[in-house]
Coordinates of C-alpha atoms in Angstrom, one line a residue:
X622 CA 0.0 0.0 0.0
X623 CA 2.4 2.2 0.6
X624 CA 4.6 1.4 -2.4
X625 CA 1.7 2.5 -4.4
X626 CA 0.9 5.6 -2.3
X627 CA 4.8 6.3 -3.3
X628 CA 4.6 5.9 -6.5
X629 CA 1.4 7.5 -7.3
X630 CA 2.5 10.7 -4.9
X631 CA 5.8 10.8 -6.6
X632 CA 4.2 10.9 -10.0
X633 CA 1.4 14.1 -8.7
X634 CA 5.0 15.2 -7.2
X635 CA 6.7 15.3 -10.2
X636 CA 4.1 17.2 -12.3
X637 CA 3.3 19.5 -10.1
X638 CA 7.2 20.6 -9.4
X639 CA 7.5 20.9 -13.3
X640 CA 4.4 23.1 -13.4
X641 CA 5.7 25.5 -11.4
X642 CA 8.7 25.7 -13.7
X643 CA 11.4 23.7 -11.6
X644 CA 14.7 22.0 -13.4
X645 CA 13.4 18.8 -14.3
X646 CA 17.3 17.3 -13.7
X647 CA 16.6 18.3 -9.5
X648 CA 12.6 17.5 -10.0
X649 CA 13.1 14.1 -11.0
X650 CA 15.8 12.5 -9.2
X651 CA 13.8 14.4 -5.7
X652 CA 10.6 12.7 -6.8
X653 CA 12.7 9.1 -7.1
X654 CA 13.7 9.7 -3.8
X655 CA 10.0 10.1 -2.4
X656 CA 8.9 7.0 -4.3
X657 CA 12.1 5.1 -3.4
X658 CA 11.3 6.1 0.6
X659 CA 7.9 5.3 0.5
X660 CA 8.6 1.6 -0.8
X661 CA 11.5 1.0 1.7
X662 CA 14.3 1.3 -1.4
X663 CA 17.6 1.3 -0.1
X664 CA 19.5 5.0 -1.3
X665 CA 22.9 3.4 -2.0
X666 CA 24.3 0.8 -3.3
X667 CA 26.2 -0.1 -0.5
X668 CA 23.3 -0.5 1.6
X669 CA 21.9 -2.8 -1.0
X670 CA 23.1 -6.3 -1.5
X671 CA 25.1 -7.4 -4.8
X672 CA 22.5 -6.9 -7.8
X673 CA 19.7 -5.8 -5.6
X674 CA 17.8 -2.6 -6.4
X675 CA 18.9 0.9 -4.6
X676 CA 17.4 4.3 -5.5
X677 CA 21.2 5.5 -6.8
X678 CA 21.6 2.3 -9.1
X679 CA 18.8 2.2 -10.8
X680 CA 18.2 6.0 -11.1
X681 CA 21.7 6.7 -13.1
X682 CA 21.0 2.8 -15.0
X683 CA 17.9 4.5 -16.6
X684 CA 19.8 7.7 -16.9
X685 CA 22.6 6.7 -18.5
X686 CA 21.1 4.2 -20.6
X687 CA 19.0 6.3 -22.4
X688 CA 21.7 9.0 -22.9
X689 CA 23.7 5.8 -24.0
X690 CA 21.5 4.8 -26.4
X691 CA 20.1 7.9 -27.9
X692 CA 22.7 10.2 -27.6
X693 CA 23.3 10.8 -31.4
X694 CA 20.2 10.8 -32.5
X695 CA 19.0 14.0 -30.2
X696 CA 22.4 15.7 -30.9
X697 CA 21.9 15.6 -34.7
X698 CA 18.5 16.0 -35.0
X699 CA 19.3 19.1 -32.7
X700 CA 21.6 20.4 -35.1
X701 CA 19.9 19.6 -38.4
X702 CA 17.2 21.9 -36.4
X703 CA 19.5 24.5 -36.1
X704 CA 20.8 24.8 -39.0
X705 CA 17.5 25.3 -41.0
X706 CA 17.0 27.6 -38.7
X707 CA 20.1 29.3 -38.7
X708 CA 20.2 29.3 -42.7
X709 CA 16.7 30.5 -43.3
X710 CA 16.0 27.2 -44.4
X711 CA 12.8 26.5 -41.8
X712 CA 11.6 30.0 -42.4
X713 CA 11.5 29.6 -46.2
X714 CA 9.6 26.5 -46.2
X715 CA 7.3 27.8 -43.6
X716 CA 6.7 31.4 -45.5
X717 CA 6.6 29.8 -49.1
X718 CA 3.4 26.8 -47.0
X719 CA 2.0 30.4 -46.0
X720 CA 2.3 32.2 -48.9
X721 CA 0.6 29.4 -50.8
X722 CA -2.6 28.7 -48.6
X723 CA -3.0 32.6 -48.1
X724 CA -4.1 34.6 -45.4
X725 CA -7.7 33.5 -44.8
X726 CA -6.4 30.3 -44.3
X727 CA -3.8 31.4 -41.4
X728 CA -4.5 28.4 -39.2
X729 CA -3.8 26.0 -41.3
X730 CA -1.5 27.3 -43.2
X731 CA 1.0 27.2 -39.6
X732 CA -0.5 23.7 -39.1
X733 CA 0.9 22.6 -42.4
X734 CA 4.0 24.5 -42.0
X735 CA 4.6 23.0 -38.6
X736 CA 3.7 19.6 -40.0
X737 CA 6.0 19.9 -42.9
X738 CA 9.5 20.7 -40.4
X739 CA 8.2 17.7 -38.2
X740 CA 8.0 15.0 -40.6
X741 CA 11.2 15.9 -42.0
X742 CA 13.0 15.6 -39.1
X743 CA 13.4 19.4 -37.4
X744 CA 13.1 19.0 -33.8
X745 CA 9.9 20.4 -32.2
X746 CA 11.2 22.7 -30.1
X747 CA 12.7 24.2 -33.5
X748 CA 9.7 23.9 -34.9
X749 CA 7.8 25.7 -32.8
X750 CA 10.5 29.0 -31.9
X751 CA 10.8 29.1 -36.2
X752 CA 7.2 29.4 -36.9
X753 CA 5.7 31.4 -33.9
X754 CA 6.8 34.8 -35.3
X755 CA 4.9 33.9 -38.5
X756 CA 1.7 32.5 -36.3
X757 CA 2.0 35.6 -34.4
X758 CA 2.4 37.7 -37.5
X759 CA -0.7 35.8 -39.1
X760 CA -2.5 35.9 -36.5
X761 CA -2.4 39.4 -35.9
X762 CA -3.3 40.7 -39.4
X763 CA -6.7 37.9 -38.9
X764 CA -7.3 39.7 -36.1
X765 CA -7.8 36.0 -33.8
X766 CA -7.0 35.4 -30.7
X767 CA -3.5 34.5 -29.8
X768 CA -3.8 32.2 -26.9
X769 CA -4.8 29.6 -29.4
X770 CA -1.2 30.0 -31.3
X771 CA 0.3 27.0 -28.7
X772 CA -2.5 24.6 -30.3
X773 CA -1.9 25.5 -33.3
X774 CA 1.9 24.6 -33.2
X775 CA 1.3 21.7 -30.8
X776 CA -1.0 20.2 -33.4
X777 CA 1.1 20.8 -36.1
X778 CA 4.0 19.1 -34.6
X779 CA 3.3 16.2 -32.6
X780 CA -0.2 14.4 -33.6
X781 CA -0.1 13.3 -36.8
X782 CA 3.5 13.3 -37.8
X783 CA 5.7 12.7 -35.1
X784 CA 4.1 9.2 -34.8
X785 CA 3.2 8.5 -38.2
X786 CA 5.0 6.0 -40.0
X787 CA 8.0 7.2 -41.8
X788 CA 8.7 9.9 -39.6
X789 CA 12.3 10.3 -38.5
X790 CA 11.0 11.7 -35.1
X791 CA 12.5 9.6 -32.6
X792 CA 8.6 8.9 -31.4
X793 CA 8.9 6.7 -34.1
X794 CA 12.1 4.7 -34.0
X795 CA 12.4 3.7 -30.2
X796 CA 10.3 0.6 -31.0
X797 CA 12.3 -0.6 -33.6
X798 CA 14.9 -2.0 -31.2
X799 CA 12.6 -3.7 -28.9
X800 CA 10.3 -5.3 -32.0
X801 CA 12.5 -5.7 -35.0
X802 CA 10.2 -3.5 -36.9
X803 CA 10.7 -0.9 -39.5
X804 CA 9.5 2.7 -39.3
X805 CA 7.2 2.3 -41.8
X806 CA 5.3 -0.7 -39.4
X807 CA 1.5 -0.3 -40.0
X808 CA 1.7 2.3 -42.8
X809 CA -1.9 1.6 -43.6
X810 CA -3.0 1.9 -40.5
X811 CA -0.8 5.3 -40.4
X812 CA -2.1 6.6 -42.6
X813 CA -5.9 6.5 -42.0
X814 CA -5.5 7.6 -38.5
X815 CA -2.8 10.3 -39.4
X816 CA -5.8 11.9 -42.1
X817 CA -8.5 11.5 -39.6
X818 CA -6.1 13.1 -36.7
X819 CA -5.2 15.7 -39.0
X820 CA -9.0 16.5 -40.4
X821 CA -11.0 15.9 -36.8
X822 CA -8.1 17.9 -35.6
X823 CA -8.4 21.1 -37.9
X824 CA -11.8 21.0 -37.5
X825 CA -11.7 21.3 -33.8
X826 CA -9.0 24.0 -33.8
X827 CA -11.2 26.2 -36.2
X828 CA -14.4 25.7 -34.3
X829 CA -12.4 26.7 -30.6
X830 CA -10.9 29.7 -32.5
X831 CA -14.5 30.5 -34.4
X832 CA -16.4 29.9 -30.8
X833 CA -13.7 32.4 -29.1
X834 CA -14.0 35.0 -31.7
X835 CA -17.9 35.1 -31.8
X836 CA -18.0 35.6 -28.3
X837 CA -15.5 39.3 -28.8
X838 CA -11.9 37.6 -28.6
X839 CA -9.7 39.4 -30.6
X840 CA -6.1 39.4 -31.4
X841 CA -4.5 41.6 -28.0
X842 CA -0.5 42.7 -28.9
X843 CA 2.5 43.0 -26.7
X844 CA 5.2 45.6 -26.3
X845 CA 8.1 42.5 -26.5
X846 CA 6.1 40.7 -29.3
X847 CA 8.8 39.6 -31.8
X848 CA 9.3 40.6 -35.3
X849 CA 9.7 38.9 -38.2
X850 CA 12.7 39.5 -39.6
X851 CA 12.9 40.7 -42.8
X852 CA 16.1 38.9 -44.5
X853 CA 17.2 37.4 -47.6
X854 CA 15.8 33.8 -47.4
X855 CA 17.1 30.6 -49.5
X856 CA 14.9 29.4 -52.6
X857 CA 11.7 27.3 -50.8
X858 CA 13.2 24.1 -52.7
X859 CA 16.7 24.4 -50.9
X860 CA 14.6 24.6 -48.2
X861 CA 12.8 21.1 -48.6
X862 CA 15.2 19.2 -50.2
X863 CA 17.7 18.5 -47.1
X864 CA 13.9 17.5 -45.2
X865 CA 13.5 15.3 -48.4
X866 CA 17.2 13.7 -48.0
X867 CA 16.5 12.6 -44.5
X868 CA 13.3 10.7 -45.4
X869 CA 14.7 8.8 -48.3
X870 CA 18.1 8.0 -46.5
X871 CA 16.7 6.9 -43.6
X872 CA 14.2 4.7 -46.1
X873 CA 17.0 3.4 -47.8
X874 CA 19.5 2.0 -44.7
X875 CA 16.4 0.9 -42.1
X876 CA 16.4 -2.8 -43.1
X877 CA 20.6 -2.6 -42.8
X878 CA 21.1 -0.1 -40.1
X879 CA 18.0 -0.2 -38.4
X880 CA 17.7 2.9 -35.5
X881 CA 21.6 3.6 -36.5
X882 CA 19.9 4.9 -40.1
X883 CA 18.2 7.7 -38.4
X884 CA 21.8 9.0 -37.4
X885 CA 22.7 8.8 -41.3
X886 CA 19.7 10.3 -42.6
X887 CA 19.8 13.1 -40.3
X888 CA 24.0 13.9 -41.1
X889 CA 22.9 13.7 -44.5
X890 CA 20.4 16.8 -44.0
X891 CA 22.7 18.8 -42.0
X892 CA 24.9 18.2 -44.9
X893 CA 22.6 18.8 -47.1
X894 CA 21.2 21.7 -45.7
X895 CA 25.2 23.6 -45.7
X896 CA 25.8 22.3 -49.3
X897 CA 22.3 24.1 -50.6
X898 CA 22.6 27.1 -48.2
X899 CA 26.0 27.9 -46.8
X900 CA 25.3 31.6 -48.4
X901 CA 22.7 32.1 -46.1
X902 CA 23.9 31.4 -43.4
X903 CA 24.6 33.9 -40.1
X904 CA 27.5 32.0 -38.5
X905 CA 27.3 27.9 -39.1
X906 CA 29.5 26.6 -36.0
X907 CA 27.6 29.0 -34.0
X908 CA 24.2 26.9 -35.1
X909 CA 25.9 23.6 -34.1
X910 CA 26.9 25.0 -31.2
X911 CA 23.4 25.6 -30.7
X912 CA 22.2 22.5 -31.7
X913 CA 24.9 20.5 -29.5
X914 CA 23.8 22.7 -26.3
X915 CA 19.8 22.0 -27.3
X916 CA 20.5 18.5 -27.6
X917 CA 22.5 18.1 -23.9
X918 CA 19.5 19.7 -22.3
X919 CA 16.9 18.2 -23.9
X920 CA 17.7 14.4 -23.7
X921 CA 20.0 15.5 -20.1
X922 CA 15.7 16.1 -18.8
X923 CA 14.4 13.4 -20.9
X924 CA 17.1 11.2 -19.4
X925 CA 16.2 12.3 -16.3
X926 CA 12.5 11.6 -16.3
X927 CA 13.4 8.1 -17.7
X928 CA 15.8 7.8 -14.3
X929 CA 12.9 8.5 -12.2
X930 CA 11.0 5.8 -14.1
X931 CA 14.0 3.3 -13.4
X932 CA 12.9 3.8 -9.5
X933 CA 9.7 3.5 -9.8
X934 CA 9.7 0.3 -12.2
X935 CA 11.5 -1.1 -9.8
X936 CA 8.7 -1.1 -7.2
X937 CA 6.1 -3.7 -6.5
X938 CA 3.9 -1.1 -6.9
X939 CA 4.6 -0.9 -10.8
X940 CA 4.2 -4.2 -10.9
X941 CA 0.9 -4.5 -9.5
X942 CA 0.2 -1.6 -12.2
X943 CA 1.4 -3.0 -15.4
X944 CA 0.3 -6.2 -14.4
X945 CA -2.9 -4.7 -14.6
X946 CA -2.6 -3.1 -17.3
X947 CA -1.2 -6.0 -19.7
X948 CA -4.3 -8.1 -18.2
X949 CA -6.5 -6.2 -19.8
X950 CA -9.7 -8.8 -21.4
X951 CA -9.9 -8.3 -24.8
X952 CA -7.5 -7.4 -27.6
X953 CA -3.3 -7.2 -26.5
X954 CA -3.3 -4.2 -28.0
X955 CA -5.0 -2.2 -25.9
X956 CA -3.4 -3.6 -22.5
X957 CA -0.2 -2.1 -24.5
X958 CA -1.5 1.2 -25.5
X959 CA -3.0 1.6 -22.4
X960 CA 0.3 0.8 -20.4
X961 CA 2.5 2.8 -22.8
X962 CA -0.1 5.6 -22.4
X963 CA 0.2 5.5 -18.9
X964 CA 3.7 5.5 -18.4
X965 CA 4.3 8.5 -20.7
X966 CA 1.9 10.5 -18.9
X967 CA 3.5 9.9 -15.8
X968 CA 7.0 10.5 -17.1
X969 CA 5.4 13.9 -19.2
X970 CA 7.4 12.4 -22.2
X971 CA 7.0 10.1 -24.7
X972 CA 10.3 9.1 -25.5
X973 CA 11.0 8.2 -22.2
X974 CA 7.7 6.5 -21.6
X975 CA 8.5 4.4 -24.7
X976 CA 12.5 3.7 -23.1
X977 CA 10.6 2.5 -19.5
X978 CA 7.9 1.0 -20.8
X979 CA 8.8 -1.3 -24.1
X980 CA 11.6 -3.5 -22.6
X981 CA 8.9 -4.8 -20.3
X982 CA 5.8 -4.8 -22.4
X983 CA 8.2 -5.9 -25.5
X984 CA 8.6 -9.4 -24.8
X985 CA 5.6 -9.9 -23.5
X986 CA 3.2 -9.7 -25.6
X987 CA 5.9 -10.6 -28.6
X988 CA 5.5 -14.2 -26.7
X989 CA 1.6 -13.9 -26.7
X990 CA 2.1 -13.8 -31.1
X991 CA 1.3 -9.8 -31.4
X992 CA 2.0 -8.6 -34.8
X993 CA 5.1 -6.4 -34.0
X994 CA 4.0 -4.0 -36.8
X995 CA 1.0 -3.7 -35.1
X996 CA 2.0 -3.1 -31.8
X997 CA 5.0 -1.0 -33.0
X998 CA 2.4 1.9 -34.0
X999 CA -0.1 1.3 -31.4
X1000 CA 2.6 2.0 -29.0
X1001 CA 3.9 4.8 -30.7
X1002 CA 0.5 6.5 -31.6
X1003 CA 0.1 5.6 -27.7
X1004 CA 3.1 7.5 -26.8
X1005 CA 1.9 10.8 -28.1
X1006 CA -1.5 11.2 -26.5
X1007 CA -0.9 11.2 -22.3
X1008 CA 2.6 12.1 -22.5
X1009 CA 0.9 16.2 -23.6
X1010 CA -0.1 16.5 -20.4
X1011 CA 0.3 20.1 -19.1
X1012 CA 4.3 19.0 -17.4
X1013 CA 5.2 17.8 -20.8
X1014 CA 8.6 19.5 -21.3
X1015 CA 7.4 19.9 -24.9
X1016 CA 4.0 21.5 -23.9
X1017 CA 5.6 24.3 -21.0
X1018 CA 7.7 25.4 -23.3
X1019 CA 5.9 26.5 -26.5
X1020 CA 2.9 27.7 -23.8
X1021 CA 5.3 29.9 -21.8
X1022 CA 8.5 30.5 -22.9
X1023 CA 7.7 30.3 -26.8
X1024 CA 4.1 32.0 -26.6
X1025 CA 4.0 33.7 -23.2
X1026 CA 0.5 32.5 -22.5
X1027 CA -0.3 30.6 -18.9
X1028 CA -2.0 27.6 -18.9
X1029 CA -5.2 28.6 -18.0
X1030 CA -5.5 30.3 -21.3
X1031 CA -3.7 28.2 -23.8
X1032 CA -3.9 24.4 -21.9
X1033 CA -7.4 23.8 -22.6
X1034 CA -7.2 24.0 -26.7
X1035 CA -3.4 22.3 -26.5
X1036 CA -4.5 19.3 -24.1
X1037 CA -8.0 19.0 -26.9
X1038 CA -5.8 18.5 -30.2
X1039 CA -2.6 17.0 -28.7
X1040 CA -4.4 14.7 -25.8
X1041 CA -8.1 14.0 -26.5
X1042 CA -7.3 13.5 -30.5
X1043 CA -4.4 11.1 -30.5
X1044 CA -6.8 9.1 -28.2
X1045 CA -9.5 9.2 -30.7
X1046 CA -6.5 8.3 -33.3
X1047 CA -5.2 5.2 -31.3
X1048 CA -8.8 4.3 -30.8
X1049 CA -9.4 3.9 -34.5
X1050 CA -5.8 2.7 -35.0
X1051 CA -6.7 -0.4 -32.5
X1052 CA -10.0 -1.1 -34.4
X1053 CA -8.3 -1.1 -37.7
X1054 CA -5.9 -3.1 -36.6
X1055 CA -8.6 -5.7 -34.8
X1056 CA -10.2 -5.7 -38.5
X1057 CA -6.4 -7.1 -39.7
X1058 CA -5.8 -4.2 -41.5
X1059 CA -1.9 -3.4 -41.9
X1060 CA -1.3 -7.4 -40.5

């Protein structure tokens, strides 16, 4: 009882610490300490017996582990980010998407810009800084109100592309290790949910925004609001091309490289990207600077969350949880979803709730004869719905330190697309699937 009582206060612990803005590398290590003192964890090692679990050792296994194995894959994808950004790159592709669609179709004009830098392989966080100033600028001149900017980027970025198969996101390419898939597992399946995440989605968006506007919302602007700035900007096709490059390498080397063809694919756009835009550039060491600094921090708090989870997985009270969880009646599928689901939302991330949560669901249900394409997208679609929860690391930033909206004003149309629709989409993904679609 009091295991679980640990676990469950260390998880309320840990979101609300990161809601009130607090390093998640002191946050999460403090909340494995509650959980590890509640379910009478020894603290050190030497308190412990020889291969026995202690809040120190299995903390820095999950920590290091992760950083271990995914190491290369945040620090390039951080610097292919930066580099489009730094070049002009992003902002070309996102202004040539807007200048396409036009102004009275502002919203989804960022929604398809945002979608565009996801799936081919710009980090979110990039994502989001590079197209905000447009958002803001579009948003303006529409004259709609801005606290629904967050949703707009959130949705954008992380529903239905950074789990949809093909997508270098790393979302995508954790389960590939545990289930010998591809990235393309379940493409069928994808793809239906992708188009119905990405239709319900826009709908929903346009009718929040619509509903807010009808009732006198209007666009409200700030002294420190931030320009766009008006420089010379690379042709839109030098733009796409190094996001094209990173899709087909990493199509070409997954059946021979596997995860390890995401780090190719993603040299080959930063490569890419210099080759086609050097000119543009402001200062290109600076960007991978940049990049290299972005990457420590944000798999140094990813890693950190998936630490705490390497206490508390190694609790009865998990147990007693994902045992639960994986006995779900009815189809495997959902006891994995569900678990998966879980775990993100409790680690606010859904890299890391893949890293806790696959080497024990993994084998599993690979042993009860689950299609691993299947699951591989079910877990990933999974993944992206509870993990948006408002101390996503993901989610604080774009609301506060991108936008400058609180969560009371921007949460509620942020948690809608990026929570309640992924749900809807691994809902219908588990149905198709049921159907033997994609098997």
């Amino acid at each position: 009882m009091l295991s679980m009582i640990g676990l469950i206060g260390g998880l309320a612990l840990l979101i609300i610490l990161t809601m009130r803005g607090m390093n998640l590398l002191v946050v999460a290590p403090l909340c494995a300490l509650f959980v590890a003192v509640l379910s009478g964890m020894p603290l050190f090692p030497q308190l412990a017996g020889e291969g026995e679990v202690n809040l120190i050792g299995n903390y820095m296994a999950g920590f290091s582990g992760f950083v271990a194995a995914w190491f290369l894959m945040f620090l390039l994808g951080a610097i292919f980010g930066k580099v489009m950004e730094d070049s002009g790159a992003a902002d070309s592709v996102s202004k040539w998407v807007v200048t396409k669609l036009g102004m009275k179709k502002a919203v989804l004009a960022i929604v398809v810009a945002c979608a565009i830098l996801t799936y081919g392989g710009v980090s979110l966080f990039v994502v989001a800084f590079s197209v905000y100033p447009m958002a803001l600028s579009l948003f303006k001149q529409a004259d709609l109100p801005r606290r629904f900017i967050p949703a707009a980027l959130a949705f954008g970025s992380v529903t239905f592309t950074m789990t949809s198969a093909g997508s270098p996101e790393i979302q995508n390419w954790i389960p590939i290790e545990f289930l010998g898939t591809s990235p393309y597992a379940g493409w069928e399946v994808s793809l239906i949910v992708a188009v119905f995440m990405a239709v319900f989605g826009y709908w929903w968006l346009k009718k929040m925004i619509t509903k807010a506007a009808s009732t006198g919302e209007r666009f409200e602007a700030r002294e420190d609001d931030p320009k766009v700035l008006e420089k010379e900007l690379p042709n839109p096709i030098a733009g796409l091309i190094p996001l094209v490059v990173v899709l087909i390498i990493s199509f070409i080397f997954h059946d021979s490289l596997e995860q390890s063809a995401l780090i190719v694919a993603l040299l080959g756009g930063v490569i890419a990207t210099y080759l086609l835009n050097r000119k543009f550039f402001t200062d290109f060491w600076a960007a991978v600077s940049g990049g290299t600094l972005g990457a420590l921090i944000a798999i140094g708090n990813t890693a950190a969350v998936v630490g705490f989870g390497g206490v508390a997985k190694a609790v009865p009270a998990f147990d007693t949880a994902v045992n639960a969880m994986t006995n779900i009646p009815g189809s495997p599928l959902i006891g994995g979803a569900i678990a998966v689901s879980v775990i993100a939302g409790m680690t606010g991330s859904a890299s890391g709730g893949q890293a806790i949560a696959l080497p024990i669901l993994a084998p599993h249900y690979m042993d009860l004869g689950v299609n691993p394409d299947a699951l591989h997208r079910t877990v990933a679609i999974s993944s992206g719905a509870l993990d948006s929860l408002p101390h996503n690391g993901y989610v604080v930033t774009t609301v506060r330190a991108i936008c400058g909206e609180t969560h009371k004003a921007a949460y509620g149309a942020v948690g809608a697309l990026t929570v309640i629709v992924p749900l809807l989409g691994l809902a219908l993904a588990i149905i198709l699937f049921s159907f033997g679609l994609g098997i």
